[in-house]
XYZ file of C-alpha atoms in Angstrom:
461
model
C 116.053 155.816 198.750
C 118.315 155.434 195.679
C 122.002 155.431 195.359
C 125.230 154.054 194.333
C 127.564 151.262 196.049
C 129.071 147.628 195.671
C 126.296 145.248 195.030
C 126.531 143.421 199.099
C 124.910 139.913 200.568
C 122.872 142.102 202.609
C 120.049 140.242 203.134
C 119.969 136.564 204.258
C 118.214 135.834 200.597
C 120.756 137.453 198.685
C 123.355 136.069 200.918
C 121.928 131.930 200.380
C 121.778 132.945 196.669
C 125.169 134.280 196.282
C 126.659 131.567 198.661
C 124.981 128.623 196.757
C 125.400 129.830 193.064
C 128.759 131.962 192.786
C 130.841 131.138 196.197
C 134.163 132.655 193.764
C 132.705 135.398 192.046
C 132.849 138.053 195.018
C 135.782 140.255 196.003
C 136.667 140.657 199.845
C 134.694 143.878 200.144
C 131.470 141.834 198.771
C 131.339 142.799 195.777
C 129.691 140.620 192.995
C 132.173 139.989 190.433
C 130.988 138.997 186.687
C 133.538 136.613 184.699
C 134.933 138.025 181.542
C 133.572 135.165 179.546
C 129.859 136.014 180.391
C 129.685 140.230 180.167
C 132.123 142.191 179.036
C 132.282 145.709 180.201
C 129.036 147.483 179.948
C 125.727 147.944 181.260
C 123.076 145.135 182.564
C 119.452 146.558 183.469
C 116.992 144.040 185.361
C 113.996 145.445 186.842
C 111.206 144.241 188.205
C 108.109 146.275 188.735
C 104.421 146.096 190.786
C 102.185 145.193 187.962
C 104.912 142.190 187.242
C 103.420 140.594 190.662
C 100.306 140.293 189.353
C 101.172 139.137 186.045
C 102.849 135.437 185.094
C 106.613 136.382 185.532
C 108.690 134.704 188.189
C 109.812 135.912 191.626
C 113.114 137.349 191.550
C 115.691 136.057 194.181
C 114.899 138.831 196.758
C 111.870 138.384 198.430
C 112.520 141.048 201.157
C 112.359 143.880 198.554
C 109.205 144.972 196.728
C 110.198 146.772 194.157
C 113.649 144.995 193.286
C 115.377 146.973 190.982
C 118.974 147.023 189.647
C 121.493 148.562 186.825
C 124.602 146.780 187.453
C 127.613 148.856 185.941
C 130.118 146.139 184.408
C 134.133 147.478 184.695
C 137.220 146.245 184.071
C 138.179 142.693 185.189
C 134.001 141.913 185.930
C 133.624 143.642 188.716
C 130.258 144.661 189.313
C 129.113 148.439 190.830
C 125.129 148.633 191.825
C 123.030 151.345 191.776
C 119.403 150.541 192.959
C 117.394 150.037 195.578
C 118.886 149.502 199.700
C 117.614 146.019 199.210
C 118.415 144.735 195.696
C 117.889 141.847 193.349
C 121.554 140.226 194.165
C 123.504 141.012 190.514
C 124.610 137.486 190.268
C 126.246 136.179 186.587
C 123.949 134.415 184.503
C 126.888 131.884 184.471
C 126.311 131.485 188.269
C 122.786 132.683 188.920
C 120.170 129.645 187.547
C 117.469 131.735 188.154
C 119.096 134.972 186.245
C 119.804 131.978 183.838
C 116.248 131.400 183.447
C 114.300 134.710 183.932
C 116.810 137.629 182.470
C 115.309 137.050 179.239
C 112.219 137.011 180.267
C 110.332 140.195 178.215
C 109.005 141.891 181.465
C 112.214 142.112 182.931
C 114.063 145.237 181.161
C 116.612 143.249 179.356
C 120.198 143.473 178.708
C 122.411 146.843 177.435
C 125.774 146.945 176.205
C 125.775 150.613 175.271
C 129.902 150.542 176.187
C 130.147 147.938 173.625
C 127.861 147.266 170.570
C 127.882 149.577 167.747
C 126.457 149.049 164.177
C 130.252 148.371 162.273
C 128.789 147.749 158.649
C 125.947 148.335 156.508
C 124.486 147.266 153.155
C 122.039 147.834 150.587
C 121.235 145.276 147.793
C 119.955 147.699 145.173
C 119.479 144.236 142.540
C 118.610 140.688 144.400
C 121.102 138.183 144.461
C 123.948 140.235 143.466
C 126.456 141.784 145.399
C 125.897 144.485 147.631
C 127.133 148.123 148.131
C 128.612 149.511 151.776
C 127.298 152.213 152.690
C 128.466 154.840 155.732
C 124.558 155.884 156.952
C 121.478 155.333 155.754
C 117.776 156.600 155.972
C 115.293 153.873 157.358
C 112.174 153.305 155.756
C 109.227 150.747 156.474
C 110.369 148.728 153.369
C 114.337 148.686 154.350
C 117.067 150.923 153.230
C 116.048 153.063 150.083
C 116.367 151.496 146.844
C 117.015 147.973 148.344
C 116.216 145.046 146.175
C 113.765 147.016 144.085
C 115.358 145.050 141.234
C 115.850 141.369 140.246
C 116.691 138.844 137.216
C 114.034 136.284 135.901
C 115.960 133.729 133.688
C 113.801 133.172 130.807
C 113.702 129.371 129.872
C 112.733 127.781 126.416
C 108.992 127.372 127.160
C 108.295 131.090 128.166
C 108.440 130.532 131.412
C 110.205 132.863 134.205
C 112.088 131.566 136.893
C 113.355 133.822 139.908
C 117.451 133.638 139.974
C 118.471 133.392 143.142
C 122.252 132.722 144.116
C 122.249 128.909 144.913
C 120.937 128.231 141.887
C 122.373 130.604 139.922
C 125.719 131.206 141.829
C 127.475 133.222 138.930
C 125.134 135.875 139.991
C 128.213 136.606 142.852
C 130.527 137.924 139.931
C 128.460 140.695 139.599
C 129.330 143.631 141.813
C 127.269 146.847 142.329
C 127.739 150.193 143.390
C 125.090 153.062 143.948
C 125.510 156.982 142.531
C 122.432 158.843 144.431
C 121.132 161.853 143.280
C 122.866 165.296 143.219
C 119.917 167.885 142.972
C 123.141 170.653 142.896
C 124.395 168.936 140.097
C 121.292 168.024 138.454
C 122.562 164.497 138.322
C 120.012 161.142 138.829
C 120.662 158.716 140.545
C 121.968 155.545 139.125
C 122.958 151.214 139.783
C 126.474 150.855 138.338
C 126.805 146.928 138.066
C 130.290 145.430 137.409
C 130.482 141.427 135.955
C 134.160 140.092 136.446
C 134.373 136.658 134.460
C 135.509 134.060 136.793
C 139.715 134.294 137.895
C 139.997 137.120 135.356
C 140.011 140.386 137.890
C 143.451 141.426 136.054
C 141.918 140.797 132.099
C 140.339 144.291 131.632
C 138.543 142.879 128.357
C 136.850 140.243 130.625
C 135.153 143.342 132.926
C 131.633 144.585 132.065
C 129.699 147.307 133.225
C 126.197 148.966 132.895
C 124.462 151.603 134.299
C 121.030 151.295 135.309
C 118.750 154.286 136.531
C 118.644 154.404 140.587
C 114.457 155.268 140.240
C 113.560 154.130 136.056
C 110.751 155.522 134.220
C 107.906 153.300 134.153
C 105.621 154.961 131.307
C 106.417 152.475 128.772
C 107.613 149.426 130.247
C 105.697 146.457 130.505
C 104.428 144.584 133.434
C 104.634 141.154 134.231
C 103.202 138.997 137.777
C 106.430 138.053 139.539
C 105.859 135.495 142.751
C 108.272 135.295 145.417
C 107.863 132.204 148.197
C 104.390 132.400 147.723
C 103.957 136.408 148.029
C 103.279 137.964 144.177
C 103.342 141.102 142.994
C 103.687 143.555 139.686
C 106.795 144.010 138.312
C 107.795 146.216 135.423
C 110.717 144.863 132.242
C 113.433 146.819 131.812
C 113.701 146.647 128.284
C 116.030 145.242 125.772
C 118.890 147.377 127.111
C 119.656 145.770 130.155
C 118.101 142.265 129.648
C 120.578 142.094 126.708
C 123.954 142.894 128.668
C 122.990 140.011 131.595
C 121.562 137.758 129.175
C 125.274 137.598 127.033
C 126.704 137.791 130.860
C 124.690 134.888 131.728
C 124.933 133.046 128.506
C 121.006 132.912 128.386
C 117.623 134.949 128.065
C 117.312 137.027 131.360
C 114.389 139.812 132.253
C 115.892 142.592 134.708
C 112.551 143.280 136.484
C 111.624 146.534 139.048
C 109.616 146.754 141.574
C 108.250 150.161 141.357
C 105.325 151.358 143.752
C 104.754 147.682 143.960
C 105.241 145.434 147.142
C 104.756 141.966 147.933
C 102.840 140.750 151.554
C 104.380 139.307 154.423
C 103.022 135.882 155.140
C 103.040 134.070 158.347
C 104.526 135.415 161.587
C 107.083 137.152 160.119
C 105.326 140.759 160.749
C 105.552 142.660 163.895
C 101.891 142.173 163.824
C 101.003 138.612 162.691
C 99.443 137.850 166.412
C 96.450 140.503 165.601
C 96.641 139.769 161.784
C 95.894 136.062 162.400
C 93.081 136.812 164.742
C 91.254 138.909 162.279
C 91.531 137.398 158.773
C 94.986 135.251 158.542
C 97.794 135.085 156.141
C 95.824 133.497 152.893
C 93.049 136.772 154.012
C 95.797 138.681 153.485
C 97.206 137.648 150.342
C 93.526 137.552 149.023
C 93.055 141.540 149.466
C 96.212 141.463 146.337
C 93.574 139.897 144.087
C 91.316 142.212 141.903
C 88.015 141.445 140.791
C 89.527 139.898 137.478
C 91.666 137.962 138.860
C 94.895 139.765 138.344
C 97.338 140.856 141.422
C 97.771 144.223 142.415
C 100.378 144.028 144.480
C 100.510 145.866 147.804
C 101.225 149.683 148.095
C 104.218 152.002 149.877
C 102.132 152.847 152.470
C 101.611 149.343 153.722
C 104.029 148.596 156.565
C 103.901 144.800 156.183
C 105.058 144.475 152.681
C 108.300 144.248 151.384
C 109.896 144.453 147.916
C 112.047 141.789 146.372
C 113.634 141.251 150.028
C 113.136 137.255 150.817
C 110.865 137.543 153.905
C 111.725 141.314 155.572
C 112.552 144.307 154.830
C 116.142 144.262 157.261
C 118.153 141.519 157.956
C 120.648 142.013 161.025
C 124.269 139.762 161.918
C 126.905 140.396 164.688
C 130.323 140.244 164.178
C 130.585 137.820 167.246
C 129.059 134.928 165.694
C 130.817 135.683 162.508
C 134.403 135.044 164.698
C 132.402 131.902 166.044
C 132.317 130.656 161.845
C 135.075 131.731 160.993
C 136.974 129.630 163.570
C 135.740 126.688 161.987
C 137.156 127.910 158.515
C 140.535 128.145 157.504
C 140.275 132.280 156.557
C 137.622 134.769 157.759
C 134.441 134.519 156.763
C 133.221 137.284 154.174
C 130.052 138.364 156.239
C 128.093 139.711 153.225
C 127.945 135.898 151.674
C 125.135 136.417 154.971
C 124.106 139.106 152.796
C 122.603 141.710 155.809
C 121.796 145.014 155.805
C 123.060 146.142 159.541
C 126.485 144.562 161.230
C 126.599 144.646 164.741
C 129.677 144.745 166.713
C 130.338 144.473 170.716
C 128.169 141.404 171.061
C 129.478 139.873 174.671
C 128.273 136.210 173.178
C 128.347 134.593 169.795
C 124.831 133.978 168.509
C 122.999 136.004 171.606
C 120.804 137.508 168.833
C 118.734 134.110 168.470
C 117.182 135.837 171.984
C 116.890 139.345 170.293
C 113.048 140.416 170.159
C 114.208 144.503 169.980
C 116.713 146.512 169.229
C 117.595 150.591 170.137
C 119.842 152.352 167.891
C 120.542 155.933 169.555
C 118.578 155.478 172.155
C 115.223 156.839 169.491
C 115.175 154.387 166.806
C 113.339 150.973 166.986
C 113.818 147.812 165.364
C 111.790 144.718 166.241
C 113.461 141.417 165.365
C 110.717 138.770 164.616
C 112.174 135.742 163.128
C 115.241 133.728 162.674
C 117.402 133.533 158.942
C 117.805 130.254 158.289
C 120.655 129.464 156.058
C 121.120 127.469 152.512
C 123.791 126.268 150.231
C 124.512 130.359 149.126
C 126.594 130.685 151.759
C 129.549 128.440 150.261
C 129.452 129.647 146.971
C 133.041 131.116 146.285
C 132.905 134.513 145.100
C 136.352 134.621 143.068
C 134.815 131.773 140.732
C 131.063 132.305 140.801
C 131.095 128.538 141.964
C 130.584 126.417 144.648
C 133.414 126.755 147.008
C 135.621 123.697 147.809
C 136.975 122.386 150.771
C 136.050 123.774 153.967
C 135.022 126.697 152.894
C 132.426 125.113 150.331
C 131.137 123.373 153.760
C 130.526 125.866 155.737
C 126.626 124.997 155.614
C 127.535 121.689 156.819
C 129.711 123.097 159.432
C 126.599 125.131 160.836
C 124.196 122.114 160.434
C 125.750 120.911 163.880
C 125.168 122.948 166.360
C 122.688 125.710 164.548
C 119.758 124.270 164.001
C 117.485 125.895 166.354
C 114.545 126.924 164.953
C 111.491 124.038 164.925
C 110.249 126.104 161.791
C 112.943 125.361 159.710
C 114.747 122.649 161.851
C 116.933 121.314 158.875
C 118.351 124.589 157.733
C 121.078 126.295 160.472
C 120.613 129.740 161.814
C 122.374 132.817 161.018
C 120.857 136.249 162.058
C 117.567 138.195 162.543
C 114.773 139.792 160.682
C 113.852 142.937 161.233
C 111.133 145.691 160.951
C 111.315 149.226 161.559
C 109.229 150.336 164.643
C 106.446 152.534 164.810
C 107.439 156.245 164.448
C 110.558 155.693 162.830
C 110.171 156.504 159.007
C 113.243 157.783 157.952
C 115.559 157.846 160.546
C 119.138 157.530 160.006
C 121.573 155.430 161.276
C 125.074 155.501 160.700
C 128.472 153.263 161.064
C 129.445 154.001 164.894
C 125.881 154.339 166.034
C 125.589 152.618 169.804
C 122.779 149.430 169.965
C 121.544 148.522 172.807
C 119.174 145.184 172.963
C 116.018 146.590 174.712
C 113.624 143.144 174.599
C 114.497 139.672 174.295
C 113.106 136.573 174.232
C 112.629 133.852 177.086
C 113.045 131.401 174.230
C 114.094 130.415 170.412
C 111.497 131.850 167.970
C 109.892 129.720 165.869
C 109.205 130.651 162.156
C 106.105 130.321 160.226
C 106.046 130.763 156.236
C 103.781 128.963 154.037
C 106.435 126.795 151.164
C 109.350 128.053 153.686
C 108.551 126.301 157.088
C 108.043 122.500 158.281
């Protein structure tokens, strides 16, 4: 029989594990109480089902009950009300609780949600690599990321013919350059279109020294010419802009630069980055996979739209996803606030109860309908202390705040000397083109028992 009351030390179990793990944390009436540092107010789920007993999970800390279930309601000052079963899994703290410690996380118990709490706060599309981004308020979700993100990107064009990709740390004057999208206004009969600002360094108030183009949101590709363009190891077809716009960021730049588009073109996703890389590597592997790009002659092809592990000029994945909590945990280190986009993600997460809790996060529920499945860790590199004001590496503490993460945020054995900061992400199955929205409530819905590791051939240990 279901129904609502104080989670109790009914049982002698529950009783030896409350009295042995968390002898402060209940009130006089018995209720479990939940310190402030370890769950803010909100919702915890753990349940436990019949098939779990015959699978490799652990026993939960109630042996009298067979189908120990709980949602523990977190309120103000910790305390904890229970609504379950007459003989529950005791609600203990993780702070108190080794064995909710331990096992919470484990997959097969229904994980943690903060649906009081964590909201997406800030989103971001990158409509040209490297650059700056532009907010937006909502977005549609596709299999590829947010429309129209990093479907562009400069090549700097060096003596010998040869392209090389710009990417911010080597390039960091690339930051100067700020964008903002125009869609399309079918009413108005307007196209869409990229409107890309360059501010010279420390000249923001010298109106000569501000540049602007326009570039078209979706280009006409009938005459442009294609060129191969190979990203960490993943190629694909890319199609020159023309003189126009390779002019205006080559006398930007102060030398030869290609503005390339992606098109209809995508590149693969190698390793275990994809959702599916477990079946993937059982049937063919990641060099099988970058093999089906090759044509008979020789030449890539690219991968298609309709291909839901490929990605356009996006590093590794098509979404990349921060909280705001671990940003406060950086910026603490730093004399000013962090700028979170120098992180450069697409979705902002706020209401996190823990700084860096999303190194556990294996799935993600935005409005209860919408799936995201985090894979893989973002490990970090020398971008994130460029100064944007001077298009330069920053100095003093906040040109070392890679160093600063180096300490304690190396966690992941795939890229063990780069720190960690955030998730990749891919849209779920049945989700093409959802919308999201600033204000939206997340709620983590799978986690991990353990750190991911990441595998990327040219990117990994």
């Amino acid at each position: 029989m279901w129904r609502s009351h104080l989670a109790t030390t009914r049982s002698r179990g529950d009783k030896r594990v409350l009295s042995q793990h968390s002898p402060d944390s209940q009130s006089d009436r018995g209720a479990t109480r939940f310190p402030k540092r370890a769950i803010q107010s909100g919702v915890v789920q753990v349940g436990y089902c019949e098939a779990d007993k015959a699978a490799d999970t652990p026993e939960p800390p109630c042996p009298g009950a067979s189908r120990p279930c709980c949602t523990v309601s977190v309120g103000k000052g910790g305390t904890a009300l229970y609504e379950g079963p007459s003989s529950p899994i005791s609600p203990t703290s993780p702070d108190h609780n080794p064995w909710v410690s331990k096992n919470l996380q484990h997959p097969k118990y229904i994980a943690l949600k903060y649906a009081a709490s964590m909201k997406i706060s800030q989103l971001y599309v990158y409509p040209i690599k490297s650059l700056r981004p532009t907010a937006l308020s909502e977005s549609e979700l596709t299999i590829h990321g947010f429309p129209h993100d990093r479907h562009f990107m400069l090549l700097k064009v060096e003596e010998d013919g040869r392209l090389v990709n710009m990417h911010v740390p080597n390039f960091p004057r690339m930051a100067l350059f700020l964008t903002d999208i125009v869609f399309p206004d079918d009413a108005q009969g307007q196209d869409g279109k990229i409107i890309v600002t360059y501010r010279q360094p420390m000249s923001q108030n010298d109106k000569d020294c501000i540049k602007t183009l326009d570039i078209p949101l979706k280009p006409r590709i009938d005459n442009l010419k294609t060129f191969k363009v190979v990203m960490h190891q993943s190629p694909t077809h890319a199609y020159d802009m023309g003189e126009q716009y390779n002019s205006w960021f080559s006398d930007c730049f102060g030398f030869n630069v290609i503005l390339a588009y992606i098109g209809d073109n995508r590149r693969t996703v190698l390793g275990n980055m994809s959702p599916n890389a477990e079946q993937e590597k059982t049937q063919s592997g990641w060099l099988s996979r970058v093999a089906e790009n090759v044509t008979s002659l020789g030449g890539w092809v690219g991968k298609d739209t309709n291909d839901p592990d490929s990605i356009t000029f996006a590093d590794v994945a098509p979404y990349l996803v921060v909280s705001e909590s671990s940003l406060d945990n950086v910026s603490a280190r730093l004399p000013e606030k962090m700028d979170i986009t120098k992180f450069r993600p697409n979705i902002v997460i706020s209401g996190a109860p823990k700084e860096f809790e999303e190194d556990y996060w294996r799935e993600l529920k935005v409005k209860d309908d919408i799936t995201l499945v985090l894979t893989n860790n973002c490990a970090r590199c020398i971008s994130i202390n460029i100064d944007f004001d001077t298009g330069a590496p920053g100095t003093g503490e906040m040109g070392a705040v890679l160093k600063k993460l180096m300490k304690d945020r190396r966690i992941d054995q795939g890229t063990k000397y780069s720190p960690i900061f955030g998730r990749y992400g891919f849209l779920g199955r049945g989700c093409e083109g959802s919308h999201i929205k600033i204000g939206d409530e997340v709620e983590v819905s799978k986690t991990n028992s353990e750190h991911t590791k990441l595998e990327w051939p040219g990117l990994t240990n």
